[in-house]
Tab-separated table of C-alpha atoms and ligand atoms in Angstrom:
chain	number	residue	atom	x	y	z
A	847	UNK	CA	0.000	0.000	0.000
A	848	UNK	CA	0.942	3.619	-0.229
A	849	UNK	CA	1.870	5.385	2.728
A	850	UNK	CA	3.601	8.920	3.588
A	851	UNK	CA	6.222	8.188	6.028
A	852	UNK	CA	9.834	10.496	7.077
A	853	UNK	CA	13.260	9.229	7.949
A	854	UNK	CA	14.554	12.430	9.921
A	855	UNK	CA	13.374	15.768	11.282
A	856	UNK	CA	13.045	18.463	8.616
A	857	UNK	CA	10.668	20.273	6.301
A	858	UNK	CA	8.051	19.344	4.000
A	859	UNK	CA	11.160	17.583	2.013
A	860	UNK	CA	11.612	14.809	4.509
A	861	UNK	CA	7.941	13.492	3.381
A	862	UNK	CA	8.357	10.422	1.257
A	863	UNK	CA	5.133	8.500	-0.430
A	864	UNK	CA	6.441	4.886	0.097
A	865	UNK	CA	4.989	1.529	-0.701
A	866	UNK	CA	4.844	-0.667	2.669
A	867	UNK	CA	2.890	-3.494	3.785
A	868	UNK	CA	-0.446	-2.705	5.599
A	869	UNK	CA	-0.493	-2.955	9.333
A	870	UNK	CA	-2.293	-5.614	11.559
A	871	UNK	CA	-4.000	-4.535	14.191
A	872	UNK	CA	-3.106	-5.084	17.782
A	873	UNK	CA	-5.602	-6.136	20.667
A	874	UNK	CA	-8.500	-3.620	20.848
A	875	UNK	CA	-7.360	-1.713	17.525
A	876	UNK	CA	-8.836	-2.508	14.084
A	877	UNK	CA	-7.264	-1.796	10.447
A	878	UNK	CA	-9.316	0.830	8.399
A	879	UNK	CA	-9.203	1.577	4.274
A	880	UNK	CA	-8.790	4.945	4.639
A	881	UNK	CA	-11.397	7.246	3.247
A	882	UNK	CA	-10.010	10.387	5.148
A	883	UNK	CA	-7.834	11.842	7.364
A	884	UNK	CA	-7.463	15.135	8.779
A	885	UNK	CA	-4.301	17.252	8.792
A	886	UNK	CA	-3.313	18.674	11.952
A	887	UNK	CA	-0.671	20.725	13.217
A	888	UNK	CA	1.218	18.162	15.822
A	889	UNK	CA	1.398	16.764	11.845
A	890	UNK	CA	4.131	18.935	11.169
A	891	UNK	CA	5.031	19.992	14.718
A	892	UNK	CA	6.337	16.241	15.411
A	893	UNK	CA	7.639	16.146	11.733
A	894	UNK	CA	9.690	19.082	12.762
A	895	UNK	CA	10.987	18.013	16.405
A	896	UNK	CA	9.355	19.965	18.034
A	897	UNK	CA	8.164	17.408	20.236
A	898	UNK	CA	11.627	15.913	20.834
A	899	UNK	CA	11.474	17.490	24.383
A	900	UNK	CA	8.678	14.644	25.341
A	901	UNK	CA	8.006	12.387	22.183
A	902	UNK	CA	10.983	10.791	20.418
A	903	UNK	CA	10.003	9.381	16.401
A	904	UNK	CA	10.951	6.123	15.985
A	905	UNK	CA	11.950	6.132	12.489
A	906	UNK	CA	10.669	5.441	9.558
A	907	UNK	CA	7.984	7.634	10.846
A	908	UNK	CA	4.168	7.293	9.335
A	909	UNK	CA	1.670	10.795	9.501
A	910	UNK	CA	-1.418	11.390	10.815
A	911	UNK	CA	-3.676	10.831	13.766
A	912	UNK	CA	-6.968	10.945	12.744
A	913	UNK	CA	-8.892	9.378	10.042
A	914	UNK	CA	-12.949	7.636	8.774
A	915	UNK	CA	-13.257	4.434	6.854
A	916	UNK	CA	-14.235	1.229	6.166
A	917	UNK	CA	-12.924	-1.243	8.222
A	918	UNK	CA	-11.064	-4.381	6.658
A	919	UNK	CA	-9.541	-6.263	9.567
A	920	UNK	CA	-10.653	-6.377	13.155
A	921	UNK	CA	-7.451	-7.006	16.139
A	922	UNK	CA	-8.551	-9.294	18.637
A	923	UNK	CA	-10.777	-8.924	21.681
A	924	UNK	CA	-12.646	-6.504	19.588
A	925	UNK	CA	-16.232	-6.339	20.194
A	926	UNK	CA	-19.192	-4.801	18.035
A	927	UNK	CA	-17.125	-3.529	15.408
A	928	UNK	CA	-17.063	-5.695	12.259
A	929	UNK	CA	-14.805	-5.970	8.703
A	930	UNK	CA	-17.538	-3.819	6.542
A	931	UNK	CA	-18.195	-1.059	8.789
A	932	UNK	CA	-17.329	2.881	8.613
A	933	UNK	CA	-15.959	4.055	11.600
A	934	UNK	CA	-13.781	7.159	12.453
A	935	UNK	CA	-11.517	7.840	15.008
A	936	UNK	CA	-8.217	8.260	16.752
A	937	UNK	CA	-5.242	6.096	15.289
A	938	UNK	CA	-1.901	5.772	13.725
A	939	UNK	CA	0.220	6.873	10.507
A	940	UNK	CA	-3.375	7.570	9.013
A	941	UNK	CA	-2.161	8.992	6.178
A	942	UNK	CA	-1.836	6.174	4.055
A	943	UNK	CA	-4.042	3.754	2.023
A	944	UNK	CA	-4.716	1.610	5.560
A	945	UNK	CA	-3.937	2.378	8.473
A	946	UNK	CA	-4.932	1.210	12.616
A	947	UNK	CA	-7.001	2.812	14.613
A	948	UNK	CA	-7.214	3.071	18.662
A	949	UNK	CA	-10.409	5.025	19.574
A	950	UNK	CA	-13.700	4.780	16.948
A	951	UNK	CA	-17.005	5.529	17.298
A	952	UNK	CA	-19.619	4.050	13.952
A	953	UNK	CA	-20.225	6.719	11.564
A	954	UNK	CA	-23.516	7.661	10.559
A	955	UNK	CA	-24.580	7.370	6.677
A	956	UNK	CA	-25.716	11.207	6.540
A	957	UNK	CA	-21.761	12.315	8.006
A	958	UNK	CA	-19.495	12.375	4.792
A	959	UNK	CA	-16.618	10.364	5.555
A	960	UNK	CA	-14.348	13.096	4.602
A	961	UNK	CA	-15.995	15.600	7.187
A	962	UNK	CA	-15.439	12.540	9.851
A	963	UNK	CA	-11.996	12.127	8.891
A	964	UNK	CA	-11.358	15.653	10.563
A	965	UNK	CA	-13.521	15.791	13.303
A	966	UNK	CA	-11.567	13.331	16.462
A	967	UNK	CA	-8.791	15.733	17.141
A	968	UNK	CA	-10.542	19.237	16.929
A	969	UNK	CA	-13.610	18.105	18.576
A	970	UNK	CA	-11.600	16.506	21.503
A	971	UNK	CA	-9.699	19.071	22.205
A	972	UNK	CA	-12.793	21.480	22.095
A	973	UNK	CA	-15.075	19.438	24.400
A	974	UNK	CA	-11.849	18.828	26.992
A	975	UNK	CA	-11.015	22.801	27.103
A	976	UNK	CA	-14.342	24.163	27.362
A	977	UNK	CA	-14.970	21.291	30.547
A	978	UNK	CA	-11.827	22.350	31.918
A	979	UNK	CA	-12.245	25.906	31.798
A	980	UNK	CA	-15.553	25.071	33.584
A	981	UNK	CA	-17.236	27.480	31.307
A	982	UNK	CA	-21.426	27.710	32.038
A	983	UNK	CA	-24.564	28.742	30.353
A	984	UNK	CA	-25.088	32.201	30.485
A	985	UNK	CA	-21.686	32.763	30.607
A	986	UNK	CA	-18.905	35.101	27.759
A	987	UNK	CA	-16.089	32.946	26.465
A	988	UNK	CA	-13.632	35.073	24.634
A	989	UNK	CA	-11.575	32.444	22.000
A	990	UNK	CA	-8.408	33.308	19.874
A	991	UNK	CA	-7.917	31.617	16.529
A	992	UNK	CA	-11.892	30.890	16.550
A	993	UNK	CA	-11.416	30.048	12.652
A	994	UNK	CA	-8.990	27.002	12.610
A	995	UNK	CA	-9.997	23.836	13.067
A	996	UNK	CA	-10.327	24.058	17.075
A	997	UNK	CA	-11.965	27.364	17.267
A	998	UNK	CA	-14.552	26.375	14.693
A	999	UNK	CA	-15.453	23.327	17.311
A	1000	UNK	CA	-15.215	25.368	20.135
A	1001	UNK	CA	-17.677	28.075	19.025
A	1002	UNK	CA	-20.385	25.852	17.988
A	1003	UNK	CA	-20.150	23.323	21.414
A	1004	UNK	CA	-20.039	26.665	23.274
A	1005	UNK	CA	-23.220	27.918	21.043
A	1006	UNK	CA	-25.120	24.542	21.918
A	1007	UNK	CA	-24.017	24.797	25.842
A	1008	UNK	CA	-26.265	28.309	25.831
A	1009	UNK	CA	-22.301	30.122	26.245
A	1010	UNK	CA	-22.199	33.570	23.960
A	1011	UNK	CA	-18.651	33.460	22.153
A	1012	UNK	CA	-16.355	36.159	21.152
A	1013	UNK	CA	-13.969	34.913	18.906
A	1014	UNK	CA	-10.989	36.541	16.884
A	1015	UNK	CA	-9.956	36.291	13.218
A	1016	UNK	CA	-8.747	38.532	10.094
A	1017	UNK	CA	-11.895	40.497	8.977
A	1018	UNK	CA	-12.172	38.639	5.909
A	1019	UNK	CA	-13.395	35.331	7.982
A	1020	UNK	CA	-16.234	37.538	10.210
A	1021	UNK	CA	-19.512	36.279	8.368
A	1022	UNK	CA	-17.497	32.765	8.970
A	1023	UNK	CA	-17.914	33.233	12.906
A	1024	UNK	CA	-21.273	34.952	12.844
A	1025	UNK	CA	-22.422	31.713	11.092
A	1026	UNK	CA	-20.866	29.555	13.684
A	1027	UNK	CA	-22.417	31.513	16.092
A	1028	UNK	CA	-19.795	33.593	17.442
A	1029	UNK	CA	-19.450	37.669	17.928
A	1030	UNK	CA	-16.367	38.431	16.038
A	1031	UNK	CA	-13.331	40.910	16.143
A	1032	UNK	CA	-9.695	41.065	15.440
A	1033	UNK	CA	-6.823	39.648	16.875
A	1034	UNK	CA	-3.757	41.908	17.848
A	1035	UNK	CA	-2.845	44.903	19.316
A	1036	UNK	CA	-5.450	46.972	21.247
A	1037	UNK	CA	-7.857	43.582	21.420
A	1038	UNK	CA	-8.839	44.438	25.093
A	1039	UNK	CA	-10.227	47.695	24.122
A	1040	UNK	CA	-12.334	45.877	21.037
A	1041	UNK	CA	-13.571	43.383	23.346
A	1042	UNK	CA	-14.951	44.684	26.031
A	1043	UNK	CA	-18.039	46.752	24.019
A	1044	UNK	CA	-18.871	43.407	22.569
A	1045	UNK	CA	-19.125	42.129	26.368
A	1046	UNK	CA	-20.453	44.460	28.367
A	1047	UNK	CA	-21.002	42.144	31.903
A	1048	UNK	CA	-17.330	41.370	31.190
A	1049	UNK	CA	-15.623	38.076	29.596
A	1050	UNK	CA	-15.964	34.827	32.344
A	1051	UNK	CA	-13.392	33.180	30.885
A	1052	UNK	CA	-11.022	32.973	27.730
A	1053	UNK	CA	-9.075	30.022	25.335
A	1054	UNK	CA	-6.432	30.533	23.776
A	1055	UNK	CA	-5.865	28.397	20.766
A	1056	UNK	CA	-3.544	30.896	18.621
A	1057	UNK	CA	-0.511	30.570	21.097
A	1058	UNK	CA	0.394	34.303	20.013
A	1059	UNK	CA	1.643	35.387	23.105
A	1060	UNK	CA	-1.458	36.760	24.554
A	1061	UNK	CA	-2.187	35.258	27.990
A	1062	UNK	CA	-0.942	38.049	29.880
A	1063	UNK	CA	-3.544	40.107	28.238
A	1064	UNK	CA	-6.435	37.043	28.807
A	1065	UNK	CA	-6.253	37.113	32.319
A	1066	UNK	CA	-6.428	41.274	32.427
A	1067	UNK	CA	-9.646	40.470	30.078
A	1068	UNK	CA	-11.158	37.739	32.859
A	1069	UNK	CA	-9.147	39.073	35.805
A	1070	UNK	CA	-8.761	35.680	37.031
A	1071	UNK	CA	-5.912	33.454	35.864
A	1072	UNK	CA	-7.479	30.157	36.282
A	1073	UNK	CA	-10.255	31.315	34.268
A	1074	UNK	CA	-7.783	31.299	31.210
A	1075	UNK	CA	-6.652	28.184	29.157
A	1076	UNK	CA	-4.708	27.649	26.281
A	1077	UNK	CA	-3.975	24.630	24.193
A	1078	UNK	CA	-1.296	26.015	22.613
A	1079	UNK	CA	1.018	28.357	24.301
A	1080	UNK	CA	3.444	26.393	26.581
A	1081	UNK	CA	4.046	29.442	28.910
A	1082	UNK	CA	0.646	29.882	29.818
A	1083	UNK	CA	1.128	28.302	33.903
A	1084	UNK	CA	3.978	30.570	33.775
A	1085	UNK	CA	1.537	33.015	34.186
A	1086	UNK	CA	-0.989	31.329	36.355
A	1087	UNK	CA	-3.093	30.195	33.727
A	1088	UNK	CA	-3.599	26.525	32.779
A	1089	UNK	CA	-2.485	24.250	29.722
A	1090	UNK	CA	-4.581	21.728	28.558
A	1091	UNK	CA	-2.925	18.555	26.764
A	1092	UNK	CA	-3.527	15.297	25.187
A	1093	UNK	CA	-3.764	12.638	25.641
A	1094	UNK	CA	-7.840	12.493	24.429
A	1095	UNK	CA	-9.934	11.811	27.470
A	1096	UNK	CA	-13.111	9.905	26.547
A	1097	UNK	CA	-12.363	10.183	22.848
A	1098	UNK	CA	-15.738	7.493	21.848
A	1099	UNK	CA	-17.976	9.528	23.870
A	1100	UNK	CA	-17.316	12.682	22.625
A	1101	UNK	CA	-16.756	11.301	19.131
A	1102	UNK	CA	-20.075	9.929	19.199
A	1103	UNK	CA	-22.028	13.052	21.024
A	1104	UNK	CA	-20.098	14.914	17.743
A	1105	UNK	CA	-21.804	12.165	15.315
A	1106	UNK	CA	-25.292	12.545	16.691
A	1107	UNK	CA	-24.646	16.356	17.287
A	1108	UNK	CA	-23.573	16.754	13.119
A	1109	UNK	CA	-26.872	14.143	12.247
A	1110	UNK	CA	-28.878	16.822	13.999
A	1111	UNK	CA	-27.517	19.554	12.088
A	1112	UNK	CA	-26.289	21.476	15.114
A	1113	UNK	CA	-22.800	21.229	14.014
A	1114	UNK	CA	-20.420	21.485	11.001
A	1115	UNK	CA	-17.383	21.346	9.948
A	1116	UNK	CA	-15.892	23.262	7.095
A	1117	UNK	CA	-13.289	21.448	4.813
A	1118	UNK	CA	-11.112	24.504	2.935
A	1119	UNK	CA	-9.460	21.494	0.797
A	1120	UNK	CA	-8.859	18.029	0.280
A	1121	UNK	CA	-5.315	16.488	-1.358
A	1122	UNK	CA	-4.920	13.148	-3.001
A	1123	UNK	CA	-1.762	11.337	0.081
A	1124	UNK	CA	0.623	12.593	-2.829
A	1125	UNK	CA	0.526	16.258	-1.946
A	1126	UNK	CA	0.553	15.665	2.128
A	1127	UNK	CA	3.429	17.742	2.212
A	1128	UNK	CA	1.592	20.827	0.255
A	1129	UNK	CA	-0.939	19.774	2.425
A	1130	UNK	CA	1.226	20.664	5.543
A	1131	UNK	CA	2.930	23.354	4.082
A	1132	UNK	CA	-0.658	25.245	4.003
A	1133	UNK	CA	-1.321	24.233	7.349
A	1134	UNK	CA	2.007	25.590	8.622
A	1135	UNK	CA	1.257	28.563	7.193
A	1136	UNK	CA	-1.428	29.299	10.127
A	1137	UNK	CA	-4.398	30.724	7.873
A	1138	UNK	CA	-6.455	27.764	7.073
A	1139	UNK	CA	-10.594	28.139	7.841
A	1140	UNK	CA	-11.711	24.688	9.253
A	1141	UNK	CA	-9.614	22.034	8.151
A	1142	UNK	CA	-7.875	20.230	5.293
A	1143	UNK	CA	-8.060	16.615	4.750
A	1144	UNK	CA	-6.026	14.230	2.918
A	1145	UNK	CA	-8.162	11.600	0.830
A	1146	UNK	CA	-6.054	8.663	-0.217
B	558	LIG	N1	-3.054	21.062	23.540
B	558	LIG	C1	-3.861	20.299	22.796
B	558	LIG	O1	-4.527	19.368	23.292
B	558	LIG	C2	-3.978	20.565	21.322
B	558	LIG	C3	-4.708	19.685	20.498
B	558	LIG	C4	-4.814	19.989	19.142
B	558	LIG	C5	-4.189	21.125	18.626
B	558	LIG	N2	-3.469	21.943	19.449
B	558	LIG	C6	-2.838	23.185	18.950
B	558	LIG	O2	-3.857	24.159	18.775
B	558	LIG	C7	-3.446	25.105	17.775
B	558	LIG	C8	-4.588	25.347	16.804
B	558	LIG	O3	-4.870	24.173	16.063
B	558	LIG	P1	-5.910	24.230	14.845
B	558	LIG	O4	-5.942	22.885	14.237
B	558	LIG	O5	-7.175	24.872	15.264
B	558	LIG	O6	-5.103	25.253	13.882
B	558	LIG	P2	-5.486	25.795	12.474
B	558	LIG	O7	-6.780	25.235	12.023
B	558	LIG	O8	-4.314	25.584	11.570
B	558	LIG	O9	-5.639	27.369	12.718
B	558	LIG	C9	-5.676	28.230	11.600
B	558	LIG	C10	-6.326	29.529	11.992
B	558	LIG	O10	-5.449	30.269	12.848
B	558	LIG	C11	-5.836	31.629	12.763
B	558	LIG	N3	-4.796	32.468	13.332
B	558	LIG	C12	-3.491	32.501	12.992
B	558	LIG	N4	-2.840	33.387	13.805
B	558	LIG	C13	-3.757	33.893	14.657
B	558	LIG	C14	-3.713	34.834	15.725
B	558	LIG	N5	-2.571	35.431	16.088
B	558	LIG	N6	-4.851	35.097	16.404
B	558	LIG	C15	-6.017	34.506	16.057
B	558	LIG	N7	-6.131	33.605	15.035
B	558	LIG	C16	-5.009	33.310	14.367
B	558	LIG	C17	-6.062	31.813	11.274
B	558	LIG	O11	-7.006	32.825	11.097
B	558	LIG	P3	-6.619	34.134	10.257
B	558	LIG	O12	-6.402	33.689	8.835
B	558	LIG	O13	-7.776	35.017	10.454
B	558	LIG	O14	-5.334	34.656	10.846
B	558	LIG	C18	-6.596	30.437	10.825
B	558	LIG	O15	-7.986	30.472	10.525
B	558	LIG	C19	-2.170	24.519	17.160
B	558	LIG	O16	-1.053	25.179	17.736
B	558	LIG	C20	-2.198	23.059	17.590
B	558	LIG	O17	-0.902	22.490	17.641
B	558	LIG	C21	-3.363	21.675	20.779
């Protein structure tokens, strides 16, 4: 099968398309054909080293953590799951024609498989900051980088948990937030002074998903440290504030309360681009670049 794999830390050069053999599956994993997986940016964060700190590669490395397909071989001691069934979920070097996954949930026939392909890590991560932040109904939730992949999530969980949302982007991706469901503005200098018109009884509490440096200016905003969370700014306890990390907790529940939440029609997700597994590293390169709305998703 074809598979995207790299052999050292580097750039988007290091990614090789390689012919391997397809993986078994271990005890409680099963083997997917992959319909979809979702680009992330630990993608090209681990690619880079920049997880060497806590996470050595064992080369050759595969890609990708997330993907939806059919499954076509089932490791042992798994129950309910059968060879024939789409699933998505949490797994392994998912960017390739098979690949194993750890944590599924069944997909339903009205979610596309290449919108499930990209849900696992972004809604995770979504449903695990806004519980940790202990963020209630009724209450202002002030997100940075609302327009990626994880703010998208975030607003529309916070929408459906009866929290209002302010959430920053460039101007040009507004109507994209109003339609999630969020009040937007812009990110960068002077932001406290935008913000607090749009939130007159005051912000309650505030993510930070950008990682730009801002958490100094967060807890000013909430004027309480532990009332600000970010999932990707590594000196945010350095400040008093709290980081929130992998790995997934309860990754089938809230893959399945996703599911059923998407069948309703109370949540989307918007895919700026799909790539055939030949142009992963394009596919990365975009991501890198920090401006992507929603998500991309490879489709072998
Ligand atoms: N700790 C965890 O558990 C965890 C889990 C998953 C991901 N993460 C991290 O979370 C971060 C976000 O991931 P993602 O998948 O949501 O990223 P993403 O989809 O690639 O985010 C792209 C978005 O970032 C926005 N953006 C860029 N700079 C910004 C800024 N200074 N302020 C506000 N928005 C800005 C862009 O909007 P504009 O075009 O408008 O600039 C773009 O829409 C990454 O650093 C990732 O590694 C952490």
């Amino acid at each position: 099968m074809k598979a995207i794999q790299f052999s050292r830390y580097g750039g988007p050069e290091v990614l090789d398309t390689v012919e391997i053999d397809p993986p078994h599956p271990g005890p409680g994993e099963l083997r997917i054909k992959v319909c979809a997986a979702g680009v992330n940016p630990s993608d090209w964060k681990r690619r880079e080293g920049q997880y060497r700190a806590f996470e050595e590669v064992g080369f050759p490395s595969g890609v990708g953590v997330e993907a939806s397909g059919i499954v076509d071989e089932v490791g042992p001691g798994v129950a309910s799951t059968f060879v024939g069934d789409a699933v998505f979920g949490y797994g392994r070097a998912t960017m390739a024609e098979h690949a194993i996954l750890t944590h599924w949930v069944h997909k339903p026939d009205d979610l596309p498989f290449e919108i499930a392909g990209g849900l696992p890590v972004i809604s995770e991560t979504a449903w695990r900051s806004l519980d940790e932040l202990g963020v209630q109904a009724g209450e202002t939730l002030l997100v940075s980088d609302a327009a990626g992949g994880i703010g998208s999530a975030v607003i529309q969980l916070a929408r459906i948990r009866g929290i209002t949302t302010i959430g920053t982007a460039s101007p040009q991706k507004h109507d994209y937030l109003k339609n999630l469901g969020a009040i937007p503005t812009t990110y960068g200098p002077g932001l406290a002074d935008r913000v607090r018109p749009l939130a007159p009884e005051g912000i309650d509490a505030a993510l930070d998903v950008a990682g730009s440096g801002i958490i100094p200016e967060l807890i000013a905003l909430t004027g309480d440290p532990t009332r600000v969370l970010s999932v990707a700014d590594f000196a945010a306890e350095e400040y008093g504030a709290r980081f929130s990390h992998g790995p997934p907790k309860e990754p089938e529940r809230v893959l399945a309360d996703v599911a059923r939440l998407y069948s309703m029609g109370q949540f989307r997700l918007h895919i700026e681009r799909s790539f055939p597994l030949e142009q992963t590293a394009e596919a990365q390169t975009i991501s890198a670049a920090g401006r992507v709305t929603g998500k991309l998703i490879i489709s072998p």
